[in-house]
Short mmCIF file of C-alpha atoms in Angstrom, two decimals:
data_model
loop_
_atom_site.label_atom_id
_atom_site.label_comp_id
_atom_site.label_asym_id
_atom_site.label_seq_id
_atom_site.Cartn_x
_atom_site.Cartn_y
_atom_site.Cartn_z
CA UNK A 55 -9.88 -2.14 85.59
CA UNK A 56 -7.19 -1.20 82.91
CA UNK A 57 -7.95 1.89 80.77
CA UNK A 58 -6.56 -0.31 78.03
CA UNK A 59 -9.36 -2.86 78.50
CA UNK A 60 -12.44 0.07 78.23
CA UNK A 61 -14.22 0.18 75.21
CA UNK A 62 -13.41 4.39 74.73
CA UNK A 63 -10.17 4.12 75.93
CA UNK A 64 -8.79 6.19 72.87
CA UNK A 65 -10.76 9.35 74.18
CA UNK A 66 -8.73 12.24 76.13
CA UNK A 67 -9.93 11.82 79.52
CA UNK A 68 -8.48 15.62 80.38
CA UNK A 69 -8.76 17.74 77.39
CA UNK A 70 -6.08 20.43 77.63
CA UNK A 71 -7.28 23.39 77.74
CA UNK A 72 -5.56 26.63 77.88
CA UNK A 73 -4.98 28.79 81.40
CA UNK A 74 -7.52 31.72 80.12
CA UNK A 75 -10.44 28.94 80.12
CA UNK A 76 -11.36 29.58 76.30
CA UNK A 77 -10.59 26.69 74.00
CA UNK A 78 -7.43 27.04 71.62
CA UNK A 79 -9.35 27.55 68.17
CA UNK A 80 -7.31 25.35 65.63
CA UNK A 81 -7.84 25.85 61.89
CA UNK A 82 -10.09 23.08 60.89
CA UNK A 83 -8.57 21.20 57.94
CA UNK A 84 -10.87 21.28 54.73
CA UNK A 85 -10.03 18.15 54.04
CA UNK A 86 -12.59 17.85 50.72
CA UNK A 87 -10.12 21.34 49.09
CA UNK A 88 -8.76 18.83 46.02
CA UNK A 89 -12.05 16.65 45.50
CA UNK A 90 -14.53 17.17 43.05
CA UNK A 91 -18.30 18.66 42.98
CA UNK A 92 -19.00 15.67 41.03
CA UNK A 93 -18.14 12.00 40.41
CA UNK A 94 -16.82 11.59 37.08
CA UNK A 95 -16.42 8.55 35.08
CA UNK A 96 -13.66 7.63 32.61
CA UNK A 97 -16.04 8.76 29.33
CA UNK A 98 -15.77 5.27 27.21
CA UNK A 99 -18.30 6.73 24.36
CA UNK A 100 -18.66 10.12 22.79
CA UNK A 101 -22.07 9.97 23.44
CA UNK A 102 -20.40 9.99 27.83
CA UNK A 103 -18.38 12.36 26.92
CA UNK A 104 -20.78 15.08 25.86
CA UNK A 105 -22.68 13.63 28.90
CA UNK A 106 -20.08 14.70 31.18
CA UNK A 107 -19.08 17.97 29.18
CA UNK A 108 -22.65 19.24 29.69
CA UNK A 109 -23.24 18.66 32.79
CA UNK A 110 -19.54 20.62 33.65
CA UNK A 111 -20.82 23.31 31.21
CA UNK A 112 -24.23 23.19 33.64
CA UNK A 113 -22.37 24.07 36.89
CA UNK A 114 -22.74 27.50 38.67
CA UNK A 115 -19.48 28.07 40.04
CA UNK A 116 -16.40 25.26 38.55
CA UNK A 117 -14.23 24.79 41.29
CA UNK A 118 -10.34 24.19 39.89
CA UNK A 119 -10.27 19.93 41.21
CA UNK A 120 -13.43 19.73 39.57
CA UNK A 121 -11.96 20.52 36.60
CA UNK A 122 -9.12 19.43 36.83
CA UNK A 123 -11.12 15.59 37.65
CA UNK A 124 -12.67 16.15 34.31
CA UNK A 125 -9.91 16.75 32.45
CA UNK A 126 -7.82 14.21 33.88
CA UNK A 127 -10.41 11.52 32.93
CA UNK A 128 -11.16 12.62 29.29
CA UNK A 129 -7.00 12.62 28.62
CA UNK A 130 -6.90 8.88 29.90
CA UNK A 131 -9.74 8.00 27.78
CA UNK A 132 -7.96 9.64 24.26
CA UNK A 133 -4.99 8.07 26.04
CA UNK A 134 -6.63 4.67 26.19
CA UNK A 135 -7.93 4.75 22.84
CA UNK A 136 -4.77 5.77 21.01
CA UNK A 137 -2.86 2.88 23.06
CA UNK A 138 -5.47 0.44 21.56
CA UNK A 139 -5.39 2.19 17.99
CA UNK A 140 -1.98 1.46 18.26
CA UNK A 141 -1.46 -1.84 19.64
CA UNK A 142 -4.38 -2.24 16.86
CA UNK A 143 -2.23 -1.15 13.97
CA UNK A 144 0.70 -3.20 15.07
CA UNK A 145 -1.53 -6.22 14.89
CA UNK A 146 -2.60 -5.28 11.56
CA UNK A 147 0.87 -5.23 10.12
CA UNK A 148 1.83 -8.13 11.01
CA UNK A 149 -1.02 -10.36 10.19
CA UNK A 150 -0.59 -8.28 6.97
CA UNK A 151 3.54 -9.44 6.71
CA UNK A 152 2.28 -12.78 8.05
CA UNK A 153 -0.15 -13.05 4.83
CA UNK A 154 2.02 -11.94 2.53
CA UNK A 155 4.72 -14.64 3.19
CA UNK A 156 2.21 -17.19 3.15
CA UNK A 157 0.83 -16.30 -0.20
CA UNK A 158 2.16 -18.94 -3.14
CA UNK A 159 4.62 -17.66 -5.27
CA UNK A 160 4.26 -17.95 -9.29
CA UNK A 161 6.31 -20.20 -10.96
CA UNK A 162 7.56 -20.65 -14.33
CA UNK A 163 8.58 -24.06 -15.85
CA UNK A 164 12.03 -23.74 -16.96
CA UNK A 165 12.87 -24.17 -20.47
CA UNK A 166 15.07 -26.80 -21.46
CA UNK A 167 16.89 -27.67 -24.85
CA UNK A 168 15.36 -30.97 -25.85
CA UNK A 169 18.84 -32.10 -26.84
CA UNK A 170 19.61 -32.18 -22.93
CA UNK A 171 18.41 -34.33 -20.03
CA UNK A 172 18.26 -31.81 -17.27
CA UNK A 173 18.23 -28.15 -17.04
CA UNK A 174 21.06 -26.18 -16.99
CA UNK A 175 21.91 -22.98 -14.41
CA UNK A 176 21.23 -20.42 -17.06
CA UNK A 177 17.57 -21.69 -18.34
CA UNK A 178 16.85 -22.09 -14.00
CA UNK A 179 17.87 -18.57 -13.56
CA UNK A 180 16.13 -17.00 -16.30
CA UNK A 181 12.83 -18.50 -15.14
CA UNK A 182 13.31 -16.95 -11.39
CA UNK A 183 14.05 -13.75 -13.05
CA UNK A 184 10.82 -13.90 -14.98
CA UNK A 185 8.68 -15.30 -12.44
CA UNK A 186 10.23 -12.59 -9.61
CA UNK A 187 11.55 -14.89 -7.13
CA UNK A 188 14.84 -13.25 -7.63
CA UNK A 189 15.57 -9.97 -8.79
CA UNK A 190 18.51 -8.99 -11.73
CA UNK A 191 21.89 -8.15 -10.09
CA UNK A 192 23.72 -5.80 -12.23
CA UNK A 193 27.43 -5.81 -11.55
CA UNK A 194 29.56 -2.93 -12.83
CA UNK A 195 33.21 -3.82 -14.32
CA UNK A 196 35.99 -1.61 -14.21
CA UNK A 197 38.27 -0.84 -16.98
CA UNK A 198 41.40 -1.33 -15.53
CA UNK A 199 40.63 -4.45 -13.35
CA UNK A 200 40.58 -7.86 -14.45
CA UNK A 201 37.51 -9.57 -15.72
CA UNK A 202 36.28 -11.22 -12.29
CA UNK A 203 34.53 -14.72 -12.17
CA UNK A 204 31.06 -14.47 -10.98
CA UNK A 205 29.41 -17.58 -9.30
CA UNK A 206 25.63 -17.62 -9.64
CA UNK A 207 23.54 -19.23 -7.49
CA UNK A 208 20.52 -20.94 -7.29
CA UNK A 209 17.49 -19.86 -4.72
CA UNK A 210 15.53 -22.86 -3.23
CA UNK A 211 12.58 -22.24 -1.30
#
């Protein structure tokens, strides 16, 4: 029958062993050097994290991965909680810039001469200023150059 086919077929079947007929000692791999004493637990509460901080404070002899476990898991918590702060915030303006722009706006009715059957640019431009639709544009003239024509306009919203 194949070797293949056997069930332990992975196992040496001569072990080498060295000519003197002692064993060659090889350094046994620790392989649990960069794990942790304890499980930890991202903390999602305070009331975890001084959970976890006492019992680390509680250990004989801390061990560097332990730690440096700890330490690692109470960073991606702040980290965690600053990302949602922030996302948070973000949310907040704009639902505040959202609100804003959907507030009505005051309006004034515009004066008009009674001698007149519709309202001219002037009176309609007053009563944005004074209702604060628009704001006053102040435009500065020079001396020397010519007076310049100045079309107004009117905002529709």
């Amino acid at each position: 029958m194949s070797r293949l086919l056997l069930e332990n077929s992975n196992k040496a079947t001569n072990p080498e062993t060295p000519a003197d007929g002692k064993q060659a000692s090889n350094p046994t791999i620790d392989l649990d050097i960069d794990t942790s004493q304890i499980i930890w637990s991202t903390p999602r509460k305070s009331v975890e994290l001084k959970d976890q901080v006492a019992v680390y404070s509680s250990l004989q002899d801390v061990d560097k991965p332990t730690s440096r476990l700890l330490f690692k898991k109470i960073t991606k918590a702040f980290d965690e909680k600053v990302s949602q702060l922030a996302t948070a915030a973000i949310r907040i303006e704009g639902l505040e810039a959202r609100l804003e722009a959907a507030k009505p706006r005051k309006r004034r009715k515009v004066k008009m001469s009674p001698n007149s059957k519709f309202a001219d640019i002037e009176a309609i431009h007053k009563a944005q200023l004074e209702s604060g639709d628009i704001e006053a544009v102040e435009v500065e003239s020079d001396a020397s150059s010519e007076p310049e024509i100045i079309q107004e306009c009117i905002v529709c919203k």
